[in-house]
mmCIF file with all atom_site columns, C-alpha atoms in Angstrom:
data_model
loop_
_atom_site.group_PDB
_atom_site.id
_atom_site.type_symbol
_atom_site.label_atom_id
_atom_site.label_alt_id
_atom_site.label_comp_id
_atom_site.label_asym_id
_atom_site.label_entity_id
_atom_site.label_seq_id
_atom_site.pdbx_PDB_ins_code
_atom_site.Cartn_x
_atom_site.Cartn_y
_atom_site.Cartn_z
_atom_site.occupancy
_atom_site.B_iso_or_equiv
_atom_site.pdbx_formal_charge
_atom_site.auth_seq_id
_atom_site.auth_comp_id
_atom_site.auth_asym_id
_atom_site.auth_atom_id
_atom_site.pdbx_PDB_model_num
ATOM 1   C CA . MET A 1 1   ? -139.461 20.386  -89.233 1.00 47.00 ? 1189 MET A CA 1
ATOM 2   C CA . SER A 1 2   ? -135.706 20.206  -89.072 1.00 64.00 ? 1190 SER A CA 1
ATOM 3   C CA . ARG A 1 3   ? -132.926 19.686  -86.552 1.00 81.00 ? 1191 ARG A CA 1
ATOM 4   C CA . PHE A 1 4   ? -134.419 19.631  -83.059 1.00 92.00 ? 1192 PHE A CA 1
ATOM 5   C CA . ILE A 1 5   ? -132.765 21.102  -79.999 1.00 92.00 ? 1193 ILE A CA 1
ATOM 6   C CA . ILE A 1 6   ? -132.670 18.238  -77.516 1.00 95.00 ? 1194 ILE A CA 1
ATOM 7   C CA . PRO A 1 7   ? -133.492 19.325  -73.971 1.00 97.00 ? 1195 PRO A CA 1
ATOM 8   C CA . THR A 1 8   ? -132.678 17.511  -70.771 1.00 98.00 ? 1196 THR A CA 1
ATOM 9   C CA . ILE A 1 9   ? -135.861 16.056  -69.281 1.00 98.00 ? 1197 ILE A CA 1
ATOM 10  C CA . GLU A 1 10  ? -136.493 13.815  -66.288 1.00 98.00 ? 1198 GLU A CA 1
ATOM 11  C CA . THR A 1 11  ? -138.554 10.952  -64.980 1.00 98.00 ? 1199 THR A CA 1
ATOM 12  C CA . GLU A 1 12  ? -138.752 9.633   -61.440 1.00 98.00 ? 1200 GLU A CA 1
ATOM 13  C CA . ARG A 1 13  ? -135.584 7.529   -61.832 1.00 98.00 ? 1201 ARG A CA 1
ATOM 14  C CA . LEU A 1 14  ? -133.934 8.831   -65.000 1.00 98.00 ? 1202 LEU A CA 1
ATOM 15  C CA . ILE A 1 15  ? -132.426 11.889  -66.604 1.00 98.00 ? 1203 ILE A CA 1
ATOM 16  C CA . LEU A 1 16  ? -132.872 11.941  -70.373 1.00 98.00 ? 1204 LEU A CA 1
ATOM 17  C CA . ARG A 1 17  ? -130.156 14.084  -71.907 1.00 98.00 ? 1205 ARG A CA 1
ATOM 18  C CA . PRO A 1 18  ? -128.463 14.578  -75.270 1.00 97.00 ? 1206 PRO A CA 1
ATOM 19  C CA . LEU A 1 19  ? -125.796 12.006  -76.121 1.00 96.00 ? 1207 LEU A CA 1
ATOM 20  C CA . THR A 1 20  ? -122.256 13.128  -76.961 1.00 96.00 ? 1208 THR A CA 1
ATOM 21  C CA . VAL A 1 21  ? -119.164 11.439  -78.399 1.00 96.00 ? 1209 VAL A CA 1
ATOM 22  C CA . GLU A 1 22  ? -117.801 11.413  -74.830 1.00 97.00 ? 1210 GLU A CA 1
ATOM 23  C CA . ASP A 1 23  ? -120.522 8.840   -74.035 1.00 98.00 ? 1211 ASP A CA 1
ATOM 24  C CA . ALA A 1 24  ? -118.938 6.250   -76.366 1.00 98.00 ? 1212 ALA A CA 1
ATOM 25  C CA . GLY A 1 25  ? -117.403 4.151   -73.578 1.00 97.00 ? 1213 GLY A CA 1
ATOM 26  C CA . GLU A 1 26  ? -120.652 3.738   -71.673 1.00 98.00 ? 1214 GLU A CA 1
ATOM 27  C CA . ALA A 1 27  ? -122.756 3.409   -74.843 1.00 98.00 ? 1215 ALA A CA 1
ATOM 28  C CA . PHE A 1 28  ? -120.478 0.635   -76.087 1.00 98.00 ? 1216 PHE A CA 1
ATOM 29  C CA . GLU A 1 29  ? -121.638 -1.385  -73.070 1.00 96.00 ? 1217 GLU A CA 1
ATOM 30  C CA . TRP A 1 30  ? -124.936 -1.961  -74.915 1.00 97.00 ? 1218 TRP A CA 1
ATOM 31  C CA . THR A 1 31  ? -124.050 -1.325  -78.587 1.00 97.00 ? 1219 THR A CA 1
ATOM 32  C CA . GLY A 1 32  ? -121.267 -3.902  -78.286 1.00 98.00 ? 1220 GLY A CA 1
ATOM 33  C CA . ASP A 1 33  ? -123.458 -6.461  -76.514 1.00 98.00 ? 1221 ASP A CA 1
ATOM 34  C CA . GLU A 1 34  ? -124.862 -9.063  -78.888 1.00 97.00 ? 1222 GLU A CA 1
ATOM 35  C CA . ARG A 1 35  ? -127.731 -9.819  -76.477 1.00 96.00 ? 1223 ARG A CA 1
ATOM 36  C CA . VAL A 1 36  ? -128.957 -6.252  -77.010 1.00 95.00 ? 1224 VAL A CA 1
ATOM 37  C CA . SER A 1 37  ? -128.044 -5.644  -80.648 1.00 94.00 ? 1225 SER A CA 1
ATOM 38  C CA . LYS A 1 38  ? -129.667 -8.805  -81.994 1.00 92.00 ? 1226 LYS A CA 1
ATOM 39  C CA . TYR A 1 39  ? -133.009 -7.005  -81.751 1.00 90.00 ? 1227 TYR A CA 1
ATOM 40  C CA . MET A 1 40  ? -131.831 -3.646  -83.097 1.00 93.00 ? 1228 MET A CA 1
ATOM 41  C CA . ILE A 1 41  ? -131.453 -2.251  -86.636 1.00 92.00 ? 1229 ILE A CA 1
ATOM 42  C CA . TYR A 1 42  ? -127.714 -1.868  -86.098 1.00 93.00 ? 1230 TYR A CA 1
ATOM 43  C CA . THR A 1 43  ? -125.259 -4.755  -85.974 1.00 93.00 ? 1231 THR A CA 1
ATOM 44  C CA . THR A 1 44  ? -123.185 -5.352  -82.863 1.00 96.00 ? 1232 THR A CA 1
ATOM 45  C CA . HIS A 1 45  ? -120.499 -2.685  -82.601 1.00 97.00 ? 1233 HIS A CA 1
ATOM 46  C CA . SER A 1 46  ? -117.145 -4.459  -82.919 1.00 97.00 ? 1234 SER A CA 1
ATOM 47  C CA . ASP A 1 47  ? -115.225 -1.807  -80.980 1.00 96.00 ? 1235 ASP A CA 1
ATOM 48  C CA . ILE A 1 48  ? -115.645 1.604   -79.418 1.00 97.00 ? 1236 ILE A CA 1
ATOM 49  C CA . SER A 1 49  ? -114.671 3.404   -82.651 1.00 97.00 ? 1237 SER A CA 1
ATOM 50  C CA . VAL A 1 50  ? -117.929 2.195   -84.256 1.00 97.00 ? 1238 VAL A CA 1
ATOM 51  C CA . THR A 1 51  ? -119.873 3.624   -81.326 1.00 97.00 ? 1239 THR A CA 1
ATOM 52  C CA . LYS A 1 52  ? -118.003 6.933   -81.652 1.00 97.00 ? 1240 LYS A CA 1
ATOM 53  C CA . THR A 1 53  ? -118.857 7.083   -85.364 1.00 96.00 ? 1241 THR A CA 1
ATOM 54  C CA . TRP A 1 54  ? -122.526 6.461   -84.553 1.00 95.00 ? 1242 TRP A CA 1
ATOM 55  C CA . LEU A 1 55  ? -122.527 9.201   -81.894 1.00 97.00 ? 1243 LEU A CA 1
ATOM 56  C CA . GLU A 1 56  ? -120.849 11.632  -84.309 1.00 95.00 ? 1244 GLU A CA 1
ATOM 57  C CA . SER A 1 57  ? -123.535 10.878  -86.911 1.00 93.00 ? 1245 SER A CA 1
ATOM 58  C CA . THR A 1 58  ? -126.320 11.864  -84.528 1.00 92.00 ? 1246 THR A CA 1
ATOM 59  C CA . ALA A 1 59  ? -125.466 15.530  -85.094 1.00 87.00 ? 1247 ALA A CA 1
ATOM 60  C CA . ASP A 1 60  ? -127.120 15.178  -88.522 1.00 86.00 ? 1248 ASP A CA 1
ATOM 61  C CA . LEU A 1 61  ? -130.471 13.832  -87.321 1.00 91.00 ? 1249 LEU A CA 1
ATOM 62  C CA . GLU A 1 62  ? -133.527 15.675  -88.586 1.00 92.00 ? 1250 GLU A CA 1
ATOM 63  C CA . ASN A 1 63  ? -137.035 15.537  -87.150 1.00 95.00 ? 1251 ASN A CA 1
ATOM 64  C CA . GLU A 1 64  ? -135.719 13.393  -84.306 1.00 96.00 ? 1252 GLU A CA 1
ATOM 65  C CA . TYR A 1 65  ? -134.939 13.643  -80.621 1.00 97.00 ? 1253 TYR A CA 1
ATOM 66  C CA . LEU A 1 66  ? -132.256 11.280  -79.313 1.00 97.00 ? 1254 LEU A CA 1
ATOM 67  C CA . TRP A 1 67  ? -131.633 10.967  -75.599 1.00 98.00 ? 1255 TRP A CA 1
ATOM 68  C CA . GLY A 1 68  ? -129.263 9.048   -73.385 1.00 98.00 ? 1256 GLY A CA 1
ATOM 69  C CA . PHE A 1 69  ? -130.913 7.483   -70.328 1.00 98.00 ? 1257 PHE A CA 1
ATOM 70  C CA . VAL A 1 70  ? -128.958 8.267   -67.167 1.00 98.00 ? 1258 VAL A CA 1
ATOM 71  C CA . ARG A 1 71  ? -129.914 6.527   -63.935 1.00 98.00 ? 1259 ARG A CA 1
ATOM 72  C CA . LYS A 1 72  ? -130.325 9.112   -61.189 1.00 98.00 ? 1260 LYS A CA 1
ATOM 73  C CA . SER A 1 73  ? -129.259 6.735   -58.425 1.00 98.00 ? 1261 SER A CA 1
ATOM 74  C CA . ASP A 1 74  ? -125.678 6.403   -59.689 1.00 98.00 ? 1262 ASP A CA 1
ATOM 75  C CA . GLY A 1 75  ? -125.262 8.704   -62.736 1.00 98.00 ? 1263 GLY A CA 1
ATOM 76  C CA . LYS A 1 76  ? -124.747 5.702   -65.046 1.00 98.00 ? 1264 LYS A CA 1
ATOM 77  C CA . LEU A 1 77  ? -125.695 5.987   -68.738 1.00 98.00 ? 1265 LEU A CA 1
ATOM 78  C CA . ILE A 1 78  ? -127.797 2.848   -69.199 1.00 98.00 ? 1266 ILE A CA 1
ATOM 79  C CA . GLY A 1 79  ? -129.371 3.241   -72.625 1.00 98.00 ? 1267 GLY A CA 1
ATOM 80  C CA . SER A 1 80  ? -130.727 5.522   -75.292 1.00 98.00 ? 1268 SER A CA 1
ATOM 81  C CA . GLY A 1 81  ? -133.934 6.234   -77.101 1.00 98.00 ? 1269 GLY A CA 1
ATOM 82  C CA . SER A 1 82  ? -135.250 8.385   -79.868 1.00 97.00 ? 1270 SER A CA 1
ATOM 83  C CA . ILE A 1 83  ? -138.549 9.655   -81.130 1.00 98.00 ? 1271 ILE A CA 1
ATOM 84  C CA . ARG A 1 84  ? -138.814 10.832  -84.711 1.00 97.00 ? 1272 ARG A CA 1
ATOM 85  C CA . TYR A 1 85  ? -141.487 12.571  -86.727 1.00 97.00 ? 1273 TYR A CA 1
ATOM 86  C CA . ARG A 1 86  ? -142.230 10.630  -89.901 1.00 95.00 ? 1274 ARG A CA 1
ATOM 87  C CA . THR A 1 87  ? -143.267 13.496  -92.136 1.00 94.00 ? 1275 THR A CA 1
ATOM 88  C CA . ASP A 1 88  ? -144.573 11.173  -94.863 1.00 94.00 ? 1276 ASP A CA 1
ATOM 89  C CA . GLU A 1 89  ? -146.899 9.409   -92.396 1.00 94.00 ? 1277 GLU A CA 1
ATOM 90  C CA . GLU A 1 90  ? -147.611 12.363  -90.082 1.00 95.00 ? 1278 GLU A CA 1
ATOM 91  C CA . ARG A 1 91  ? -146.905 10.314  -86.988 1.00 97.00 ? 1279 ARG A CA 1
ATOM 92  C CA . TRP A 1 92  ? -144.134 9.800   -84.445 1.00 98.00 ? 1280 TRP A CA 1
ATOM 93  C CA . SER A 1 93  ? -142.061 6.631   -84.218 1.00 97.00 ? 1281 SER A CA 1
ATOM 94  C CA . PHE A 1 94  ? -139.829 5.668   -81.354 1.00 98.00 ? 1282 PHE A CA 1
ATOM 95  C CA . GLY A 1 95  ? -137.170 3.174   -80.444 1.00 97.00 ? 1283 GLY A CA 1
ATOM 96  C CA . TYR A 1 96  ? -134.881 2.404   -77.560 1.00 97.00 ? 1284 TYR A CA 1
ATOM 97  C CA . ASN A 1 97  ? -132.074 0.175   -76.380 1.00 95.00 ? 1285 ASN A CA 1
ATOM 98  C CA . ILE A 1 98  ? -130.794 -0.411  -72.920 1.00 97.00 ? 1286 ILE A CA 1
ATOM 99  C CA . ARG A 1 99  ? -128.010 -2.315  -71.197 1.00 97.00 ? 1287 ARG A CA 1
ATOM 100 C CA . TYR A 1 100 ? -128.784 -5.989  -70.732 1.00 97.00 ? 1288 TYR A CA 1
ATOM 101 C CA . ASP A 1 101 ? -128.370 -5.801  -66.949 1.00 98.00 ? 1289 ASP A CA 1
ATOM 102 C CA . CYS A 1 102 ? -131.097 -3.118  -66.890 1.00 98.00 ? 1290 CYS A CA 1
ATOM 103 C CA . TRP A 1 103 ? -133.734 -5.152  -68.734 1.00 97.00 ? 1291 TRP A CA 1
ATOM 104 C CA . ASN A 1 104 ? -137.029 -5.882  -66.962 1.00 96.00 ? 1292 ASN A CA 1
ATOM 105 C CA . GLN A 1 105 ? -136.702 -3.059  -64.451 1.00 98.00 ? 1293 GLN A CA 1
ATOM 106 C CA . GLY A 1 106 ? -139.164 -0.613  -66.021 1.00 98.00 ? 1294 GLY A CA 1
ATOM 107 C CA . TYR A 1 107 ? -136.540 1.894   -67.190 1.00 98.00 ? 1295 TYR A CA 1
ATOM 108 C CA . THR A 1 108 ? -137.421 1.572   -70.879 1.00 98.00 ? 1296 THR A CA 1
ATOM 109 C CA . THR A 1 109 ? -141.146 2.106   -70.296 1.00 98.00 ? 1297 THR A CA 1
ATOM 110 C CA . GLU A 1 110 ? -140.431 5.044   -67.996 1.00 98.00 ? 1298 GLU A CA 1
ATOM 111 C CA . ALA A 1 111 ? -138.139 6.718   -70.537 1.00 98.00 ? 1299 ALA A CA 1
ATOM 112 C CA . THR A 1 112 ? -140.444 6.039   -73.498 1.00 98.00 ? 1300 THR A CA 1
ATOM 113 C CA . LEU A 1 113 ? -143.494 7.449   -71.737 1.00 98.00 ? 1301 LEU A CA 1
ATOM 114 C CA . ARG A 1 114 ? -141.502 10.616  -71.029 1.00 98.00 ? 1302 ARG A CA 1
ATOM 115 C CA . MET A 1 115 ? -140.331 10.893  -74.667 1.00 98.00 ? 1303 MET A CA 1
ATOM 116 C CA . MET A 1 116 ? -143.938 10.553  -75.821 1.00 98.00 ? 1304 MET A CA 1
ATOM 117 C CA . ASP A 1 117 ? -145.146 13.130  -73.292 1.00 98.00 ? 1305 ASP A CA 1
ATOM 118 C CA . TYR A 1 118 ? -142.444 15.537  -74.445 1.00 98.00 ? 1306 TYR A CA 1
ATOM 119 C CA . VAL A 1 119 ? -143.563 15.475  -78.098 1.00 98.00 ? 1307 VAL A CA 1
ATOM 120 C CA . ARG A 1 120 ? -147.192 15.736  -77.006 1.00 98.00 ? 1308 ARG A CA 1
ATOM 121 C CA . GLU A 1 121 ? -146.316 18.897  -75.034 1.00 97.00 ? 1309 GLU A CA 1
ATOM 122 C CA . LYS A 1 122 ? -143.954 20.389  -77.624 1.00 97.00 ? 1310 LYS A CA 1
ATOM 123 C CA . HIS A 1 123 ? -145.613 19.351  -80.900 1.00 96.00 ? 1311 HIS A CA 1
ATOM 124 C CA . GLY A 1 124 ? -149.175 18.281  -80.032 1.00 97.00 ? 1312 GLY A CA 1
ATOM 125 C CA . ALA A 1 125 ? -148.347 14.698  -81.050 1.00 97.00 ? 1313 ALA A CA 1
ATOM 126 C CA . LYS A 1 126 ? -151.285 12.300  -81.127 1.00 97.00 ? 1314 LYS A CA 1
ATOM 127 C CA . ARG A 1 127 ? -150.165 9.526   -83.485 1.00 98.00 ? 1315 ARG A CA 1
ATOM 128 C CA . PHE A 1 128 ? -147.397 7.071   -82.577 1.00 98.00 ? 1316 PHE A CA 1
ATOM 129 C CA . VAL A 1 129 ? -145.981 3.930   -84.146 1.00 98.00 ? 1317 VAL A CA 1
ATOM 130 C CA . ALA A 1 130 ? -143.260 1.468   -83.167 1.00 97.00 ? 1318 ALA A CA 1
ATOM 131 C CA . GLU A 1 131 ? -142.151 -1.989  -84.127 1.00 96.00 ? 1319 GLU A CA 1
ATOM 132 C CA . HIS A 1 132 ? -140.096 -4.744  -82.583 1.00 96.00 ? 1320 HIS A CA 1
ATOM 133 C CA . ALA A 1 133 ? -138.472 -7.941  -83.781 1.00 95.00 ? 1321 ALA A CA 1
ATOM 134 C CA . VAL A 1 134 ? -140.730 -10.991 -83.519 1.00 96.00 ? 1322 VAL A CA 1
ATOM 135 C CA . GLY A 1 135 ? -138.175 -12.577 -81.181 1.00 94.00 ? 1323 GLY A CA 1
ATOM 136 C CA . ASN A 1 136 ? -138.360 -9.704  -78.701 1.00 95.00 ? 1324 ASN A CA 1
ATOM 137 C CA . PRO A 1 137 ? -141.848 -9.763  -77.113 1.00 96.00 ? 1325 PRO A CA 1
ATOM 138 C CA . ALA A 1 138 ? -140.590 -7.820  -74.079 1.00 96.00 ? 1326 ALA A CA 1
ATOM 139 C CA . SER A 1 139 ? -140.309 -4.777  -76.328 1.00 96.00 ? 1327 SER A CA 1
ATOM 140 C CA . GLY A 1 140 ? -143.943 -5.274  -77.311 1.00 97.00 ? 1328 GLY A CA 1
ATOM 141 C CA . ARG A 1 141 ? -144.888 -5.189  -73.642 1.00 97.00 ? 1329 ARG A CA 1
ATOM 142 C CA . VAL A 1 142 ? -143.125 -1.814  -73.336 1.00 98.00 ? 1330 VAL A CA 1
ATOM 143 C CA . MET A 1 143 ? -145.156 -0.533  -76.294 1.00 98.00 ? 1331 MET A CA 1
ATOM 144 C CA . GLU A 1 144 ? -148.395 -1.783  -74.742 1.00 98.00 ? 1332 GLU A CA 1
ATOM 145 C CA . LYS A 1 145 ? -147.543 -0.132  -71.398 1.00 98.00 ? 1333 LYS A CA 1
ATOM 146 C CA . CYS A 1 146 ? -147.077 3.090   -73.391 1.00 98.00 ? 1334 CYS A CA 1
ATOM 147 C CA . GLY A 1 147 ? -150.635 2.791   -74.734 1.00 98.00 ? 1335 GLY A CA 1
ATOM 148 C CA . LEU A 1 148 ? -149.951 1.348   -78.181 1.00 98.00 ? 1336 LEU A CA 1
ATOM 149 C CA . HIS A 1 149 ? -151.776 -1.671  -79.525 1.00 98.00 ? 1337 HIS A CA 1
ATOM 150 C CA . CYS A 1 150 ? -150.653 -4.374  -81.922 1.00 98.00 ? 1338 CYS A CA 1
ATOM 151 C CA . VAL A 1 151 ? -151.733 -3.884  -85.527 1.00 97.00 ? 1339 VAL A CA 1
ATOM 152 C CA . GLY A 1 152 ? -149.979 -6.859  -87.067 1.00 97.00 ? 1340 GLY A CA 1
ATOM 153 C CA . GLU A 1 153 ? -146.847 -8.204  -88.631 1.00 97.00 ? 1341 GLU A CA 1
ATOM 154 C CA . CYS A 1 154 ? -144.378 -6.048  -90.512 1.00 96.00 ? 1342 CYS A CA 1
ATOM 155 C CA . GLU A 1 155 ? -140.903 -6.250  -91.930 1.00 95.00 ? 1343 GLU A CA 1
ATOM 156 C CA . TYR A 1 156 ? -138.087 -3.780  -91.558 1.00 92.00 ? 1344 TYR A CA 1
ATOM 157 C CA . THR A 1 157 ? -134.491 -3.729  -92.649 1.00 92.00 ? 1345 THR A CA 1
ATOM 158 C CA . ARG A 1 158 ? -131.376 -3.642  -90.489 1.00 93.00 ? 1346 ARG A CA 1
ATOM 159 C CA . LEU A 1 159 ? -128.666 -1.167  -91.450 1.00 91.00 ? 1347 LEU A CA 1
ATOM 160 C CA . ASP A 1 160 ? -126.685 -4.035  -93.007 1.00 93.00 ? 1348 ASP A CA 1
ATOM 161 C CA . GLY A 1 161 ? -129.615 -4.813  -95.341 1.00 94.00 ? 1349 GLY A CA 1
ATOM 162 C CA . THR A 1 162 ? -130.872 -7.890  -93.490 1.00 94.00 ? 1350 THR A CA 1
ATOM 163 C CA . PRO A 1 163 ? -134.689 -8.109  -93.370 1.00 94.00 ? 1351 PRO A CA 1
ATOM 164 C CA . VAL A 1 164 ? -136.306 -8.573  -89.952 1.00 94.00 ? 1352 VAL A CA 1
ATOM 165 C CA . LYS A 1 165 ? -139.775 -9.926  -89.276 1.00 96.00 ? 1353 LYS A CA 1
ATOM 166 C CA . GLY A 1 166 ? -141.451 -7.615  -86.832 1.00 97.00 ? 1354 GLY A CA 1
ATOM 167 C CA . ILE A 1 167 ? -144.642 -6.699  -85.057 1.00 97.00 ? 1355 ILE A CA 1
ATOM 168 C CA . GLU A 1 168 ? -146.053 -3.183  -85.471 1.00 97.00 ? 1356 GLU A CA 1
ATOM 169 C CA . TYR A 1 169 ? -147.875 -1.211  -82.793 1.00 98.00 ? 1357 TYR A CA 1
ATOM 170 C CA . GLU A 1 170 ? -149.673 2.114   -83.008 1.00 98.00 ? 1358 GLU A CA 1
ATOM 171 C CA . LEU A 1 171 ? -151.573 4.690   -81.008 1.00 98.00 ? 1359 LEU A CA 1
ATOM 172 C CA . ASN A 1 172 ? -153.911 7.243   -82.535 1.00 96.00 ? 1360 ASN A CA 1
ATOM 173 C CA . GLU A 1 173 ? -155.155 9.447   -79.711 1.00 93.00 ? 1361 GLU A CA 1
ATOM 174 C CA . GLY A 1 174 ? -158.506 11.120  -80.176 1.00 79.00 ? 1362 GLY A CA 1
ATOM 175 C CA . GLU A 1 175 ? -159.646 8.611   -82.814 1.00 66.00 ? 1363 GLU A CA 1
ATOM 176 C CA . GLU A 1 176 ? -162.279 5.965   -82.241 1.00 51.00 ? 1364 GLU A CA 1
#
């Protein structure tokens, strides 16, 4: 695999489209919000220039689709999500983050289900994995609604090197 071409896809309430540097202002609304970033691998963006740098870096992603989540009702960019093929594990992992004022409205589940369906259609994906911080059980509920089941505790590392205790979920379709 290599650099994926990211298409625009839709759900009932969302348009999932490629992110651009021009999205920095709206993206900073969640990347700069400590309530959101405390559960993410990145640290809270201190200003919009950090968000721009992140968006510029997404041009180098390999084996990964990254979408912005745009609400159809008002055209507002409310979050982002990615799904990446882990070549060493031969399975797909996903993650997401969304504006705090959009939590608990089903947008994340809706977008994640669509990302999973896309890689099923495009790549025949059957194996998925995701993890969330122990302190963020709502993210685990999203994973369960997407068909994954809890397999136990894990640890992952934030981009600043800080270890995070997490919970891992997986889905292996077609396996007993």
